[in-house]
Amino acid sequence: MTNRPGNPFLNLLSKPAIGPLIALLIACIFFATQSDRFLSGRNFSLIVQQVSVVGALAIGQTLIILTAGIDLSNGLVMALGGVLMTRLAFVGGLNPYLAILVGLAATTGFGLLNGLLVTRLRLPPFIVTLGTLNIAFALTRIYTVQTTRVPSGEPQVFLGQTFKLGETAITYGSIFLLILVLIVWFILQETPIGRHIYAVGNDPEAARLAGIRVNYVLLGVYTAAGFIYGLAALLQVARTGVGDPQAGQNGNLESITAVVLGGTSLFGGRGTVLGTLVGALIVGVFRNGLQLMGVDSIYQVLITGILVILAVAIDQMGRRRA
């Protein structure tokens, strides 16, 4: 008995990122009919700039959610990394490049701590990262309550500089985000490490029986996510020009929103980092489009909340049908 190939169109729609991509295109078409300024290159460049920090946080969040975990600490860990990168260099006199490395080491260390608590003590990721959220918040405030302005030309703000593509100014940070997405996508889709991450998210016990060292995979995922939060800190400093201890207050919720809207399942094992980028862009497009239409910002938050609930509901129904 031969297997018939499935309907190519239905197979395409079953891909996690296709639904969010269609939603993004529909949103773009709608807002293009509402505002003449929406389709301009300058406006699209602005949207990508606005979602770059959340997009980077969401990449790390995607890795963790793919293993059926969650990270509530990422925004505050990013804030700690940002103030270390700036204050050590421009108040403490440390070499700016070394200050960046210290900030990256601090965020990576928090990721490692989360991973150790989840794997060694077998604590729920929600509880672990809720605790480290408060630790990162406290350490940031203990270290400083003041913003640190970064002089122009310093390496901390390089990613905020722009180059011209036609008449459109594009930041190096936008290109950096796209490169980061492609690197993580390649690792997840084309390497044994990526296959192990999906396997652990689908069924950790089956993965263990198949010879996958589940704890090492989880430890690596949380540590890598922490490093990516440090890159998000660098993007945040480059975009604003300051190391801000108030940054990242809603980073956890915004990154989870991008991940969910991008088609990644909160139950683990399903999703792509490309979908996460699309999810971040959906939020950015809605906020930008509604702002161009003159809609009050509170309705932007309302619509984002509705979109998240719909995305999770669709994922849940899909799992039940499967």
Tab-separated table of N, CA and C in Angstrom, residues 48-191:
chain	number	residue	atom	x	y	z
A	48	VAL	N	11.136	48.014	12.161
A	48	VAL	CA	12.175	47.018	12.485
A	48	VAL	C	13.050	47.517	13.629
A	49	GLN	N	13.380	48.803	13.627
A	49	GLN	CA	14.159	49.367	14.732
A	49	GLN	C	13.416	49.212	16.061
A	50	GLN	N	12.104	49.481	16.022
A	50	GLN	CA	11.312	49.437	17.243
A	50	GLN	C	11.184	48.024	17.817
A	51	VAL	N	11.212	47.002	16.949
A	51	VAL	CA	11.049	45.626	17.436
A	51	VAL	C	12.380	44.913	17.630
A	52	SER	N	13.509	45.578	17.346
A	52	SER	CA	14.796	44.883	17.379
A	52	SER	C	15.137	44.345	18.761
A	53	VAL	N	14.897	45.140	19.803
A	53	VAL	CA	15.244	44.700	21.159
A	53	VAL	C	14.333	43.560	21.596
A	54	VAL	N	13.024	43.749	21.435
A	54	VAL	CA	12.083	42.674	21.792
A	54	VAL	C	12.330	41.445	20.934
A	55	GLY	N	12.678	41.660	19.654
A	55	GLY	CA	12.967	40.529	18.782
A	55	GLY	C	14.137	39.703	19.286
A	56	ALA	N	15.195	40.371	19.746
A	56	ALA	CA	16.349	39.644	20.278
A	56	ALA	C	15.982	38.891	21.559
A	57	LEU	N	15.240	39.558	22.457
A	57	LEU	CA	14.780	38.872	23.665
A	57	LEU	C	13.924	37.655	23.303
A	58	ALA	N	13.093	37.820	22.270
A	58	ALA	CA	12.186	36.742	21.883
A	58	ALA	C	12.931	35.554	21.279
A	59	ILE	N	14.087	35.790	20.668
A	59	ILE	CA	14.875	34.673	20.142
A	59	ILE	C	15.333	33.774	21.289
A	60	GLY	N	15.876	34.390	22.350
A	60	GLY	CA	16.258	33.597	23.521
A	60	GLY	C	15.050	32.916	24.149
A	61	GLN	N	13.944	33.639	24.219
A	61	GLN	CA	12.715	33.076	24.790
A	61	GLN	C	12.229	31.883	23.961
A	62	THR	N	12.388	31.959	22.639
A	62	THR	CA	11.971	30.859	21.770
A	62	THR	C	12.722	29.574	22.100
A	63	LEU	N	14.030	29.679	22.286
A	63	LEU	CA	14.824	28.496	22.615
A	63	LEU	C	14.285	27.808	23.863
A	64	ILE	N	13.931	28.614	24.861
A	64	ILE	CA	13.458	28.050	26.121
A	64	ILE	C	12.053	27.481	25.975
A	65	ILE	N	11.174	28.189	25.286
A	65	ILE	CA	9.799	27.706	25.119
A	65	ILE	C	9.768	26.446	24.269
A	66	LEU	N	10.696	26.303	23.333
A	66	LEU	CA	10.768	25.073	22.543
A	66	LEU	C	11.032	23.854	23.420
A	67	THR	N	11.641	24.045	24.584
A	67	THR	CA	11.880	22.933	25.512
A	67	THR	C	10.773	22.841	26.563
A	68	ALA	N	9.645	23.545	26.310
A	68	ALA	CA	8.490	23.565	27.215
A	68	ALA	C	8.782	24.325	28.505
A	69	GLY	N	9.756	25.230	28.473
A	69	GLY	CA	10.033	26.093	29.615
A	69	GLY	C	9.532	27.499	29.364
A	70	ILE	N	9.907	28.414	30.221
A	70	ILE	CA	9.558	29.827	30.055
A	70	ILE	C	10.557	30.649	30.862
A	71	ASP	N	10.801	31.877	30.426
A	71	ASP	CA	11.769	32.734	31.121
A	71	ASP	C	11.136	34.091	31.409
A	72	LEU	N	10.861	34.343	32.674
A	72	LEU	CA	10.283	35.617	33.092
A	72	LEU	C	11.351	36.661	33.403
A	73	SER	N	12.615	36.256	33.438
A	73	SER	CA	13.673	37.147	33.907
A	73	SER	C	14.360	37.922	32.789
A	74	ASN	N	14.048	37.609	31.525
A	74	ASN	CA	14.915	38.094	30.438
A	74	ASN	C	15.000	39.618	30.350
A	75	GLY	N	13.894	40.336	30.541
A	75	GLY	CA	13.934	41.790	30.433
A	75	GLY	C	14.806	42.446	31.482
A	76	LEU	N	14.712	41.963	32.716
A	76	LEU	CA	15.515	42.545	33.799
A	76	LEU	C	16.973	42.119	33.709
A	77	VAL	N	17.227	40.906	33.219
A	77	VAL	CA	18.607	40.478	32.968
A	77	VAL	C	19.227	41.357	31.891
A	78	MET	N	18.453	41.670	30.857
A	78	MET	CA	18.933	42.587	29.815
A	78	MET	C	19.280	43.952	30.406
A	79	ALA	N	18.426	44.467	31.292
A	79	ALA	CA	18.677	45.771	31.902
A	79	ALA	C	19.986	45.764	32.686
A	80	LEU	N	20.233	44.686	33.436
A	80	LEU	CA	21.481	44.576	34.192
A	80	LEU	C	22.673	44.568	33.252
A	81	GLY	N	22.587	43.797	32.173
A	81	GLY	CA	23.675	43.772	31.206
A	81	GLY	C	23.930	45.139	30.596
A	82	GLY	N	22.854	45.883	30.317
A	82	GLY	CA	22.992	47.207	29.716
A	82	GLY	C	23.690	48.205	30.621
A	83	VAL	N	23.332	48.219	31.901
A	83	VAL	CA	23.963	49.193	32.800
A	83	VAL	C	25.420	48.811	33.077
A	84	LEU	N	25.733	47.516	33.071
A	84	LEU	CA	27.127	47.105	33.242
A	84	LEU	C	27.973	47.531	32.038
A	85	MET	N	27.424	47.349	30.846
A	85	MET	CA	28.158	47.710	29.633
A	85	MET	C	28.465	49.194	29.558
A	86	THR	N	27.579	50.014	30.110
A	86	THR	CA	27.741	51.459	29.988
A	86	THR	C	28.427	52.080	31.201
A	87	ARG	N	27.968	51.724	32.381
A	87	ARG	CA	28.488	52.380	33.583
A	87	ARG	C	29.940	51.998	33.868
A	88	LEU	N	30.286	50.738	33.648
A	88	LEU	CA	31.668	50.326	33.864
A	88	LEU	C	32.624	51.094	32.944
A	89	ALA	N	32.167	51.372	31.718
A	89	ALA	CA	33.033	52.043	30.748
A	89	ALA	C	33.080	53.543	30.965
A	90	PHE	N	31.914	54.178	31.172
A	90	PHE	CA	31.872	55.633	31.115
A	90	PHE	C	31.730	56.297	32.488
A	91	VAL	N	31.688	55.486	33.533
A	91	VAL	CA	31.791	55.991	34.899
A	91	VAL	C	32.988	55.353	35.594
A	92	GLY	N	33.145	54.044	35.411
A	92	GLY	CA	34.247	53.330	36.060
A	92	GLY	C	35.557	53.384	35.305
A	93	GLY	N	35.554	53.817	34.034
A	93	GLY	CA	36.797	53.956	33.283
A	93	GLY	C	37.320	52.674	32.667
A	94	LEU	N	36.532	51.602	32.664
A	94	LEU	CA	36.964	50.341	32.054
A	94	LEU	C	36.963	50.481	30.536
A	95	ASN	N	37.855	49.739	29.880
A	95	ASN	CA	37.862	49.718	28.426
A	95	ASN	C	36.457	49.371	27.911
A	96	PRO	N	35.915	50.139	26.950
A	96	PRO	CA	34.537	49.916	26.490
A	96	PRO	C	34.285	48.497	25.978
A	97	TYR	N	35.263	47.920	25.304
A	97	TYR	CA	35.081	46.554	24.798
A	97	TYR	C	35.047	45.545	25.947
A	98	LEU	N	35.880	45.770	26.957
A	98	LEU	CA	35.843	44.887	28.127
A	98	LEU	C	34.522	45.036	28.876
A	99	ALA	N	33.994	46.264	28.924
A	99	ALA	CA	32.716	46.491	29.589
A	99	ALA	C	31.601	45.718	28.890
A	100	ILE	N	31.643	45.693	27.566
A	100	ILE	CA	30.652	44.919	26.813
A	100	ILE	C	30.773	43.432	27.158
A	101	LEU	N	32.006	42.939	27.231
A	101	LEU	CA	32.214	41.525	27.574
A	101	LEU	C	31.717	41.213	28.975
A	102	VAL	N	31.909	42.154	29.918
A	102	VAL	CA	31.414	41.943	31.283
A	102	VAL	C	29.887	41.864	31.279
A	103	GLY	N	29.238	42.756	30.522
A	103	GLY	CA	27.788	42.713	30.431
A	103	GLY	C	27.289	41.409	29.837
A	104	LEU	N	27.947	40.938	28.774
A	104	LEU	CA	27.573	39.663	28.165
A	104	LEU	C	27.800	38.499	29.119
A	105	ALA	N	28.908	38.560	29.872
A	105	ALA	CA	29.205	37.496	30.839
A	105	ALA	C	28.149	37.461	31.936
A	106	ALA	N	27.683	38.648	32.376
A	106	ALA	CA	26.681	38.703	33.443
A	106	ALA	C	25.359	38.093	32.983
A	107	THR	N	24.904	38.452	31.778
A	107	THR	CA	23.634	37.894	31.301
A	107	THR	C	23.756	36.395	31.026
A	108	THR	N	24.909	35.981	30.496
A	108	THR	CA	25.133	34.547	30.266
A	108	THR	C	25.151	33.798	31.590
A	109	GLY	N	25.743	34.423	32.617
A	109	GLY	CA	25.768	33.809	33.948
A	109	GLY	C	24.371	33.614	34.512
A	110	PHE	N	23.497	34.577	34.288
A	110	PHE	CA	22.112	34.425	34.742
A	110	PHE	C	21.430	33.275	33.998
A	111	GLY	N	21.711	33.155	32.697
A	111	GLY	CA	21.152	32.034	31.959
A	111	GLY	C	21.643	30.706	32.496
A	112	LEU	N	22.938	30.641	32.798
A	112	LEU	CA	23.512	29.428	33.376
A	112	LEU	C	22.879	29.118	34.724
A	113	LEU	N	22.682	30.141	35.552
A	113	LEU	CA	22.046	29.946	36.857
A	113	LEU	C	20.637	29.391	36.693
A	114	ASN	N	19.868	29.967	35.772
A	114	ASN	CA	18.517	29.449	35.516
A	114	ASN	C	18.574	27.981	35.116
A	115	GLY	N	19.502	27.656	34.212
A	115	GLY	CA	19.611	26.282	33.743
A	115	GLY	C	19.994	25.312	34.844
A	116	LEU	N	20.911	25.721	35.715
A	116	LEU	CA	21.332	24.846	36.815
A	116	LEU	C	20.184	24.600	37.789
A	117	LEU	N	19.429	25.643	38.091
A	117	LEU	CA	18.309	25.482	39.027
A	117	LEU	C	17.223	24.597	38.434
A	118	VAL	N	17.005	24.699	37.119
A	118	VAL	CA	15.977	23.876	36.473
A	118	VAL	C	16.425	22.425	36.373
A	119	THR	N	17.701	22.196	36.040
A	119	THR	CA	18.160	20.825	35.792
A	119	THR	C	18.637	20.113	37.051
A	120	ARG	N	19.338	20.823	37.933
A	120	ARG	CA	19.903	20.158	39.107
A	120	ARG	C	18.907	20.055	40.258
A	121	LEU	N	18.182	21.134	40.503
A	121	LEU	CA	17.197	21.104	41.589
A	121	LEU	C	15.812	20.720	41.107
A	122	ARG	N	15.646	20.607	39.786
A	122	ARG	CA	14.370	20.228	39.169
A	122	ARG	C	13.233	21.153	39.597
A	123	LEU	N	13.538	22.443	39.643
A	123	LEU	CA	12.520	23.432	39.958
A	123	LEU	C	11.801	23.848	38.681
A	124	PRO	N	10.518	24.204	38.767
A	124	PRO	CA	9.782	24.648	37.575
A	124	PRO	C	10.407	25.929	37.001
A	125	PRO	N	10.562	26.009	35.681
A	125	PRO	CA	11.152	27.211	35.068
A	125	PRO	C	10.424	28.498	35.451
A	126	PHE	N	9.111	28.438	35.602
A	126	PHE	CA	8.344	29.626	35.979
A	126	PHE	C	8.827	30.180	37.316
A	127	ILE	N	8.994	29.288	38.297
A	127	ILE	CA	9.415	29.713	39.635
A	127	ILE	C	10.864	30.177	39.631
A	128	VAL	N	11.728	29.434	38.932
A	128	VAL	CA	13.150	29.787	38.882
A	128	VAL	C	13.335	31.177	38.295
A	129	THR	N	12.724	31.418	37.137
A	129	THR	CA	12.946	32.694	36.454
A	129	THR	C	12.194	33.842	37.124
A	130	LEU	N	11.132	33.526	37.860
A	130	LEU	CA	10.493	34.566	38.664
A	130	LEU	C	11.446	35.021	39.766
A	131	GLY	N	12.176	34.068	40.344
A	131	GLY	CA	13.153	34.410	41.373
A	131	GLY	C	14.327	35.191	40.818
A	132	THR	N	14.872	34.743	39.681
A	132	THR	CA	16.021	35.451	39.109
A	132	THR	C	15.614	36.804	38.524
A	133	LEU	N	14.361	36.949	38.147
A	133	LEU	CA	13.853	38.268	37.751
A	133	LEU	C	14.051	39.266	38.882
A	134	ASN	N	13.643	38.873	40.085
A	134	ASN	CA	13.782	39.763	41.236
A	134	ASN	C	15.249	39.996	41.604
A	135	ILE	N	16.075	38.967	41.458
A	135	ILE	CA	17.500	39.128	41.745
A	135	ILE	C	18.130	40.121	40.777
A	136	ALA	N	17.828	39.974	39.483
A	136	ALA	CA	18.381	40.890	38.487
A	136	ALA	C	17.886	42.314	38.718
A	137	PHE	N	16.614	42.437	39.063
A	137	PHE	CA	16.046	43.763	39.344
A	137	PHE	C	16.767	44.418	40.517
A	138	ALA	N	16.961	43.650	41.592
A	138	ALA	CA	17.611	44.196	42.789
A	138	ALA	C	19.072	44.559	42.511
A	139	LEU	N	19.796	43.683	41.831
A	139	LEU	CA	21.205	43.962	41.546
A	139	LEU	C	21.361	45.207	40.669
A	140	THR	N	20.458	45.371	39.713
A	140	THR	CA	20.515	46.558	38.861
A	140	THR	C	20.328	47.820	39.685
A	141	ARG	N	19.338	47.810	40.600
A	141	ARG	CA	19.068	48.988	41.421
A	141	ARG	C	20.160	49.221	42.464
A	142	ILE	N	20.762	48.141	42.964
A	142	ILE	CA	21.870	48.292	43.909
A	142	ILE	C	23.066	48.931	43.215
A	143	TYR	N	23.303	48.521	41.983
A	143	TYR	CA	24.452	49.039	41.242
A	143	TYR	C	24.247	50.496	40.855
A	144	THR	N	23.065	50.834	40.352
A	144	THR	CA	22.795	52.218	39.967
A	144	THR	C	21.303	52.437	39.781
A	145	VAL	N	20.864	53.666	40.031
A	145	VAL	CA	19.487	54.061	39.737
A	145	VAL	C	19.480	55.158	38.680
A	146	GLN	N	20.654	55.458	38.140
A	146	GLN	CA	20.782	56.539	37.170
A	146	GLN	C	21.092	55.979	35.785
A	147	THR	N	20.594	56.675	34.772
A	147	THR	CA	20.954	56.311	33.407
A	147	THR	C	22.371	56.801	33.111
A	148	THR	N	23.055	56.081	32.245
A	148	THR	CA	24.419	56.440	31.857
A	148	THR	C	24.440	56.729	30.371
A	149	ARG	N	24.707	57.982	30.016
A	149	ARG	CA	24.720	58.357	28.605
A	149	ARG	C	26.022	57.893	27.951
A	150	VAL	N	25.882	57.361	26.740
A	150	VAL	CA	27.039	56.849	26.001
A	150	VAL	C	27.444	57.873	24.942
A	151	PRO	N	28.694	58.325	24.951
A	151	PRO	CA	29.142	59.275	23.923
A	151	PRO	C	29.059	58.669	22.529
A	152	SER	N	28.779	59.491	21.546
A	152	SER	CA	28.711	59.006	20.167
A	152	SER	C	30.085	58.486	19.736
A	153	GLY	N	30.069	57.482	18.885
A	153	GLY	CA	31.315	56.913	18.381
A	153	GLY	C	31.842	55.754	19.203
A	154	GLU	N	31.246	55.493	20.358
A	154	GLU	CA	31.692	54.374	21.196
A	154	GLU	C	31.108	53.058	20.677
A	155	PRO	N	31.785	51.927	20.953
A	155	PRO	CA	31.300	50.639	20.428
A	155	PRO	C	29.915	50.257	20.943
A	156	GLN	N	29.531	50.756	22.127
A	156	GLN	CA	28.211	50.437	22.687
A	156	GLN	C	27.061	50.947	21.821
A	157	VAL	N	27.324	51.985	21.022
A	157	VAL	CA	26.240	52.560	20.217
A	157	VAL	C	26.448	52.350	18.715
A	158	PHE	N	27.403	51.515	18.355
A	158	PHE	CA	27.660	51.293	16.932
A	158	PHE	C	26.425	50.753	16.220
A	159	LEU	N	25.718	49.821	16.834
A	159	LEU	CA	24.563	49.198	16.186
A	159	LEU	C	23.413	50.171	15.986
A	160	GLY	N	23.476	51.319	16.624
A	160	GLY	CA	22.439	52.329	16.429
A	160	GLY	C	22.725	53.241	15.250
A	161	GLN	N	23.919	53.141	14.665
A	161	GLN	CA	24.257	53.964	13.508
A	161	GLN	C	23.536	53.444	12.262
A	162	THR	N	23.406	54.292	11.271
A	162	THR	CA	22.631	53.947	10.084
A	162	THR	C	23.477	54.015	8.819
A	163	PHE	N	22.983	53.334	7.794
A	163	PHE	CA	23.531	53.455	6.444
A	163	PHE	C	22.345	53.608	5.493
A	164	LYS	N	22.605	54.144	4.324
A	164	LYS	CA	21.536	54.424	3.371
A	164	LYS	C	21.356	53.270	2.390
A	165	LEU	N	20.106	52.862	2.203
A	165	LEU	CA	19.739	51.917	1.155
A	165	LEU	C	18.703	52.635	0.304
A	166	GLY	N	19.163	53.231	-0.794
A	166	GLY	CA	18.302	54.132	-1.536
A	166	GLY	C	18.088	55.401	-0.731
A	167	GLU	N	16.820	55.703	-0.465
A	167	GLU	CA	16.490	56.869	0.343
A	167	GLU	C	16.190	56.501	1.787
A	168	THR	N	16.325	55.217	2.123
A	168	THR	CA	15.946	54.732	3.449
A	168	THR	C	17.163	54.542	4.331
A	169	ALA	N	17.105	55.075	5.528
A	169	ALA	CA	18.177	54.880	6.517
A	169	ALA	C	17.895	53.606	7.311
A	170	ILE	N	18.851	52.704	7.331
A	170	ILE	CA	18.706	51.422	8.026
A	170	ILE	C	19.793	51.327	9.086
A	171	THR	N	19.412	50.897	10.280
A	171	THR	CA	20.407	50.773	11.351
A	171	THR	C	21.161	49.451	11.225
A	172	TYR	N	22.401	49.472	11.693
A	172	TYR	CA	23.175	48.236	11.741
A	172	TYR	C	22.539	47.243	12.706
A	173	GLY	N	21.817	47.757	13.700
A	173	GLY	CA	21.133	46.875	14.642
A	173	GLY	C	20.071	46.033	13.973
A	174	SER	N	19.371	46.593	12.981
A	174	SER	CA	18.362	45.830	12.248
A	174	SER	C	19.008	44.679	11.490
A	175	ILE	N	20.145	44.949	10.852
A	175	ILE	CA	20.867	43.893	10.134
A	175	ILE	C	21.399	42.849	11.114
A	176	PHE	N	21.885	43.319	12.256
A	176	PHE	CA	22.400	42.415	13.280
A	176	PHE	C	21.306	41.456	13.748
A	177	LEU	N	20.087	41.976	13.946
A	177	LEU	CA	18.969	41.130	14.374
A	177	LEU	C	18.680	40.067	13.329
A	178	LEU	N	18.647	40.442	12.059
A	178	LEU	CA	18.362	39.478	10.997
A	178	LEU	C	19.441	38.393	10.938
A	179	ILE	N	20.698	38.785	11.108
A	179	ILE	CA	21.787	37.798	11.115
A	179	ILE	C	21.637	36.845	12.292
A	180	LEU	N	21.276	37.388	13.464
A	180	LEU	CA	21.085	36.558	14.649
A	180	LEU	C	19.957	35.553	14.425
A	181	VAL	N	18.867	36.012	13.819
A	181	VAL	CA	17.744	35.117	13.518
A	181	VAL	C	18.199	33.990	12.600
A	182	LEU	N	18.953	34.307	11.568
A	182	LEU	CA	19.397	33.292	10.613
A	182	LEU	C	20.344	32.286	11.258
A	183	ILE	N	21.225	32.763	12.130
A	183	ILE	CA	22.152	31.851	12.806
A	183	ILE	C	21.395	30.867	13.684
A	184	VAL	N	20.462	31.387	14.499
A	184	VAL	CA	19.706	30.510	15.394
A	184	VAL	C	18.805	29.574	14.590
A	185	TRP	N	18.209	30.096	13.501
A	185	TRP	CA	17.387	29.239	12.639
A	185	TRP	C	18.209	28.075	12.097
A	186	PHE	N	19.420	28.364	11.617
A	186	PHE	CA	20.270	27.312	11.055
A	186	PHE	C	20.601	26.264	12.114
A	187	ILE	N	20.920	26.721	13.320
A	187	ILE	CA	21.261	25.777	14.396
A	187	ILE	C	20.073	24.884	14.716
A	188	LEU	N	18.887	25.474	14.781
A	188	LEU	CA	17.696	24.699	15.142
A	188	LEU	C	17.282	23.726	14.040
A	189	GLN	N	17.439	24.139	12.781
A	189	GLN	CA	16.912	23.333	11.686
A	189	GLN	C	17.926	22.380	11.064
A	190	GLU	N	19.208	22.706	11.166
A	190	GLU	CA	20.192	21.965	10.378
A	190	GLU	C	21.274	21.277	11.207
A	191	THR	N	21.185	21.293	12.510
A	191	THR	CA	22.228	20.686	13.338
A	191	THR	C	21.618	19.695	14.333
